[in-house]
Coordinates of C-alpha atoms in Angstrom, one line a residue:
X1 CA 10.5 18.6 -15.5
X2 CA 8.4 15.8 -14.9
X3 CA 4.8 16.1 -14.4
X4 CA 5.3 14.3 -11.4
X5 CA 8.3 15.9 -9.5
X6 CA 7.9 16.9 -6.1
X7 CA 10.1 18.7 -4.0
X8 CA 11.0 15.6 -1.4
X9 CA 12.0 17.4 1.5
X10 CA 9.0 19.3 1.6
X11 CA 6.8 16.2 1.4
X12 CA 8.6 14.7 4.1
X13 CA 8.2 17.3 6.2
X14 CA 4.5 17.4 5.2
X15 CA 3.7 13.5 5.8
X16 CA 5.5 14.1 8.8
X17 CA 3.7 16.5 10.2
X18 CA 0.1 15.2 9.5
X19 CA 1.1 11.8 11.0
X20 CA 2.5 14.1 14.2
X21 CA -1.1 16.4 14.1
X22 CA -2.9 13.6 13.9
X23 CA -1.7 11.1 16.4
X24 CA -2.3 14.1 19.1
X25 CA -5.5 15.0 17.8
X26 CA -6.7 11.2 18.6
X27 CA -4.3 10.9 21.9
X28 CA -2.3 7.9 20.7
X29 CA 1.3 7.9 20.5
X30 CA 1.9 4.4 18.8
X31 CA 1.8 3.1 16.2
X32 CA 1.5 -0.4 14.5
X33 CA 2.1 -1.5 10.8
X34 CA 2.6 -4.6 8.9
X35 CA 5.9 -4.8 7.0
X36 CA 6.2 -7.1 3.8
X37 CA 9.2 -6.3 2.2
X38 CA 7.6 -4.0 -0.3
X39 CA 8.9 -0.5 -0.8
X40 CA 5.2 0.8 0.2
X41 CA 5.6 0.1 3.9
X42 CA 8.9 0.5 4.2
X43 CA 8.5 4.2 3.3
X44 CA 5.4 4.5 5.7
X45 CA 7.4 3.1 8.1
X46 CA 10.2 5.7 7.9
X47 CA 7.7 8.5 8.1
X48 CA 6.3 7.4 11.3
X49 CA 9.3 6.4 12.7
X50 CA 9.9 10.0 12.1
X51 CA 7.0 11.4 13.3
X52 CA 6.9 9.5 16.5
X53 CA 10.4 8.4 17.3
X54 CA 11.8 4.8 16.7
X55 CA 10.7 3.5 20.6
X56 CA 6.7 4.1 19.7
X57 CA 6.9 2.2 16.0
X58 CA 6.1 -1.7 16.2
X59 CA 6.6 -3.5 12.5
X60 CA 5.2 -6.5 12.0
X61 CA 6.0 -9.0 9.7
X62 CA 3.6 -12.1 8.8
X63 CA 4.9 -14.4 6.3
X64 CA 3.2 -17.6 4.6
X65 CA 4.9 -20.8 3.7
X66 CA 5.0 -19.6 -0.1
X67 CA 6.4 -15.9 0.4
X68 CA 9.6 -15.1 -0.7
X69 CA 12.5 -15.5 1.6
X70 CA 14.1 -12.3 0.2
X71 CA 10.4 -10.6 1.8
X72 CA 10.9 -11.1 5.2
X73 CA 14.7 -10.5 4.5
X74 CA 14.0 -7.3 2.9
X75 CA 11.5 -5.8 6.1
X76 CA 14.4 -7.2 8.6
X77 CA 16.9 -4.5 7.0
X78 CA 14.2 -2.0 7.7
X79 CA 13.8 -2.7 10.9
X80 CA 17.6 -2.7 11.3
X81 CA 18.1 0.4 9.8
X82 CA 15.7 2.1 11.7
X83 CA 16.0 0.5 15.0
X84 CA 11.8 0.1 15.4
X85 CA 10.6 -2.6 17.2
X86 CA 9.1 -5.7 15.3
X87 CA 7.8 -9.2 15.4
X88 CA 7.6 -12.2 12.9
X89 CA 3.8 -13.6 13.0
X90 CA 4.0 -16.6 10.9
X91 CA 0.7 -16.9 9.3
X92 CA 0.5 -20.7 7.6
X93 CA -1.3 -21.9 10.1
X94 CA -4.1 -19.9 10.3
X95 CA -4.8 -19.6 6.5
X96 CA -4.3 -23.6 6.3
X97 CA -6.2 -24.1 8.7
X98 CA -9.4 -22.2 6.8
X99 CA -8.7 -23.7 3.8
X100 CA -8.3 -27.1 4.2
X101 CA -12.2 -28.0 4.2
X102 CA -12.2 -25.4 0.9
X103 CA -11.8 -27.4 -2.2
X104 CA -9.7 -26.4 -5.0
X105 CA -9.2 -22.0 -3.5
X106 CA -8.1 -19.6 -6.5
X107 CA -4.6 -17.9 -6.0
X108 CA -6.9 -14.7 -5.7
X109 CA -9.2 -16.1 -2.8
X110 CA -6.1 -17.2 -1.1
X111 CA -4.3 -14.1 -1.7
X112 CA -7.3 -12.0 -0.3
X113 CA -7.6 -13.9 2.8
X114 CA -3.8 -13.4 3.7
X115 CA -4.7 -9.9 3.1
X116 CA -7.2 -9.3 5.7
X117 CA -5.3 -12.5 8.4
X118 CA -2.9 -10.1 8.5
X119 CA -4.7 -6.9 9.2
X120 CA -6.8 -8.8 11.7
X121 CA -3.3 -9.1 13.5
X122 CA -2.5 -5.9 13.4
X123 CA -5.5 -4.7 14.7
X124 CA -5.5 -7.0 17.8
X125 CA -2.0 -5.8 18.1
X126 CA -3.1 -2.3 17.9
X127 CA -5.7 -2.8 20.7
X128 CA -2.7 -4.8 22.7
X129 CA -0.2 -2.0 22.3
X130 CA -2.9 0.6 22.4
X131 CA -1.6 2.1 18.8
X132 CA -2.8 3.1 15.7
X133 CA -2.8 0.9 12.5
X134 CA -0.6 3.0 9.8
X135 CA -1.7 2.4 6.3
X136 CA 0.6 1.6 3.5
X137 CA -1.2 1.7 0.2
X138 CA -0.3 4.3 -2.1
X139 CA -2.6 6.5 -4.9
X140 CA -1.4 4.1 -7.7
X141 CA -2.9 1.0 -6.3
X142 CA -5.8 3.2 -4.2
X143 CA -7.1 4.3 -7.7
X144 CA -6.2 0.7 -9.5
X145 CA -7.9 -0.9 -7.1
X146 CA -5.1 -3.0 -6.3
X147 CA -6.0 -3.9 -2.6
X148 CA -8.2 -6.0 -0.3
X149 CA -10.9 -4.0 0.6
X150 CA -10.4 -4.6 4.7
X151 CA -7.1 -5.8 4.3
X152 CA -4.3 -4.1 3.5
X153 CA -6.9 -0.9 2.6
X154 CA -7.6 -0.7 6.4
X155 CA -6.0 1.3 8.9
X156 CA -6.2 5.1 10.9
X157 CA -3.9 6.7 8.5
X158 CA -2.2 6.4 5.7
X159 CA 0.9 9.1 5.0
X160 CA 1.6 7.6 1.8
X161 CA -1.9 7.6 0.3
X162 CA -1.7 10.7 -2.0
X163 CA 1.6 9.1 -3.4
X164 CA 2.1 7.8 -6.9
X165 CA 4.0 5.3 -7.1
X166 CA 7.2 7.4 -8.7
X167 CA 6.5 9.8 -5.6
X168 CA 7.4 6.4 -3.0
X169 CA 10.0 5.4 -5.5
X170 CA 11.7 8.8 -5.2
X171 CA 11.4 9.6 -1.3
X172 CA 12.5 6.5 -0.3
X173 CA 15.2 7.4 -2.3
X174 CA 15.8 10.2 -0.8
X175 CA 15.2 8.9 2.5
X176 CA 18.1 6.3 1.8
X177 CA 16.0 3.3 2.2
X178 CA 18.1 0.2 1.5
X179 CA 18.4 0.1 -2.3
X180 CA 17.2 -3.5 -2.5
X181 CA 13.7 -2.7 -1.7
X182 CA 13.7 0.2 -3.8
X183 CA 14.9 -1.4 -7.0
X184 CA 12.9 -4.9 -6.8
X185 CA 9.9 -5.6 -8.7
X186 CA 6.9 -4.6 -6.7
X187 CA 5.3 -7.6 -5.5
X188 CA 2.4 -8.7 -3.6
X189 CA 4.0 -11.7 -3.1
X190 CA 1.0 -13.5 -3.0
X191 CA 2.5 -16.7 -5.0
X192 CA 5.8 -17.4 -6.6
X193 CA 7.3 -15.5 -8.8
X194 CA 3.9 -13.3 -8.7
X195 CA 4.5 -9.0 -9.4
X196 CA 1.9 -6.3 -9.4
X197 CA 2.7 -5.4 -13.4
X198 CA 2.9 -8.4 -14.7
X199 CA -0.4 -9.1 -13.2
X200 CA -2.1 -5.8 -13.8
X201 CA -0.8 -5.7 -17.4
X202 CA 0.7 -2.3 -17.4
X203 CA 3.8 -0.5 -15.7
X204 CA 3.7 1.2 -12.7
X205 CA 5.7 4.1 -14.4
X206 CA 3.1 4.5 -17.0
X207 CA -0.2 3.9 -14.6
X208 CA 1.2 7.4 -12.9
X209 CA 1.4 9.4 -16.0
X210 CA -2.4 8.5 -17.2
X211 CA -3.9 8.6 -13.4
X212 CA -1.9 12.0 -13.2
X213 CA -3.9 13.4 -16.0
X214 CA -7.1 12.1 -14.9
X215 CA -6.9 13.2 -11.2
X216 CA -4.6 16.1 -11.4
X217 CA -5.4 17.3 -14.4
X218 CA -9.1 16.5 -14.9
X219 CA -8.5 15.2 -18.4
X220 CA -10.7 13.4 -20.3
X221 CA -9.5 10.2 -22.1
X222 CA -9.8 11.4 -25.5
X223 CA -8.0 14.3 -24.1
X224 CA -5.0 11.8 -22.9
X225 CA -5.4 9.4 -26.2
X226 CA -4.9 12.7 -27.9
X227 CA -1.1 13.0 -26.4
X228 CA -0.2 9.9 -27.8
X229 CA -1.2 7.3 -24.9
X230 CA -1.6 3.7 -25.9
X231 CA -5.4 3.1 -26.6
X232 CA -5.3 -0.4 -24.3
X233 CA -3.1 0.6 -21.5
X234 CA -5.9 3.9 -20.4
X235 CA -8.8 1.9 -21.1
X236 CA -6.9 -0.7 -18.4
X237 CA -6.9 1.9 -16.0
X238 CA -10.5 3.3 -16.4
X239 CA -12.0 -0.2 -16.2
X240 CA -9.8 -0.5 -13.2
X241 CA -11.0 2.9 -11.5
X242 CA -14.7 2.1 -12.4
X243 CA -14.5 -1.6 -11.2
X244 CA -12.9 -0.5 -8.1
X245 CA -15.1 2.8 -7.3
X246 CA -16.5 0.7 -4.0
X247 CA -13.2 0.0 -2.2
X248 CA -12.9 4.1 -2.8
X249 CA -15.8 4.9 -0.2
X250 CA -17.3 4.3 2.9
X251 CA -19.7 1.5 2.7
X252 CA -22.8 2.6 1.4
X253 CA -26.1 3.1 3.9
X254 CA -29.2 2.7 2.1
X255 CA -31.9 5.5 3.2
X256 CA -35.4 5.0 4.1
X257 CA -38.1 7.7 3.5
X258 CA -39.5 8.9 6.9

């Protein structure tokens, strides 16, 4: 058995639960979240759905000029299949608009400010709707640091952030999420032809089996080298985990002696 197994319909019910406790603890009874196409927030979006029933679930979906058709495409048969309501923002014009006194933007500026247009949408939509932003970031890219720190990081809560990301591969599964999300390359979609391994320079699939041993297990890294774990892929992840450590915490305060 798999380090990594879980017992899927006891997660569901789990996530379930926690998003049900939670929205009643705060008195809301919506919720909002942004839909890309990606497996991540498809899954978070079947949770809530079932947590708070399909008529109190708003998706939105906020393509740019360069995102892959098959994106939007991909979060329509979500929304079909689970009967939420949604909304296309188009979002070209507000991140041209920014850059077009910016000479010469990186792929990675650009990609970041997508990131945080689009959870600025979501949050005026959450104070429109009066509903909570749903996060849809799982432990794989939490502990990679493979997220925009006030982008798609932010929200009220996030079901699938304890999640490798074998654990949202294998409930979506057996939550029958449409196949085509589930077996595409995970994507930011951030420019064409762009995927989160190729850019990360490491599999998904093997990312969960070190992180598992670090956070689960407590192990060190000569510890994990010592089972046979390829030298360059762990020190990857550890400079990712320390170069990340800030989008981990709260922004820190600095204290005055009184």
């Amino acid at each position: 058995m798999d380090k990594l197994d879980l017992n899927m319909k006891e997660v569901h019910k789990e996530l379930v639960d926690f998003l049900k406790e939670n929205f009643k603890k705060n008195g809301f009874s919506k919720a909002v979240l942004g839909l890309s196409g990606g497996i991540d927030s498809a899954l978070a979006a079947y949770l809530v759905r079932d947590a708070l029933g399909k008529e109190n679930v708003l998706a939105i979906m906020m393509p740019y000029k360069s995102s892959n058709p098959d994106s939007l495409n991909h979060a329509k048969l979500v929304v079909e299949d689970l009967g939420i309501n949604s909304k296309v923002i188009e979002i070209t014009d507000m991140i041209d608009a920014y850059f077009k006194n910016e000479k010469d933007p990186t792929s990675l500026r650009m990609g970041n400010k997508m990131a945080r247009e689009r959870m600025s949408i979501l949050y005026d939509y959450s104070s429109k709707e009066n509903a909570l932003v749903i996060g849809t970031s799982n432990k794989t890219e939490i502990y990679l640091g493979y997220s925009t720190q006030f982008g798609d990081s932010a929200c009220a809560f996030n079901p699938i952030g304890d999640l490798y990301k074998t654990n949202v591969w294998e409930l979506s599964r057996y939550l029958n999420i449409p196949k085509e999300l589930i077996e595409k390359k995970p994507s930011a979609d951030l420019w064409e032809g762009q995927t989160d391994e190729q850019e990360m320079g490491l599999t998904y699939k093997e990312a969960d089996q070190v992180l598992y041993r670090m956070l689960e297990e407590n192990k060190t890294v000569e510890e994990i080298l010592n089972e046979g774990f390829d030298k360059s892929l762990v020190e990857n992840i550890v400079r990712r985990m320390n170069r990340s450590e800030y989008k981990r915490r709260m922004p820190l305060i600095a204290k005055i002696k009184r």
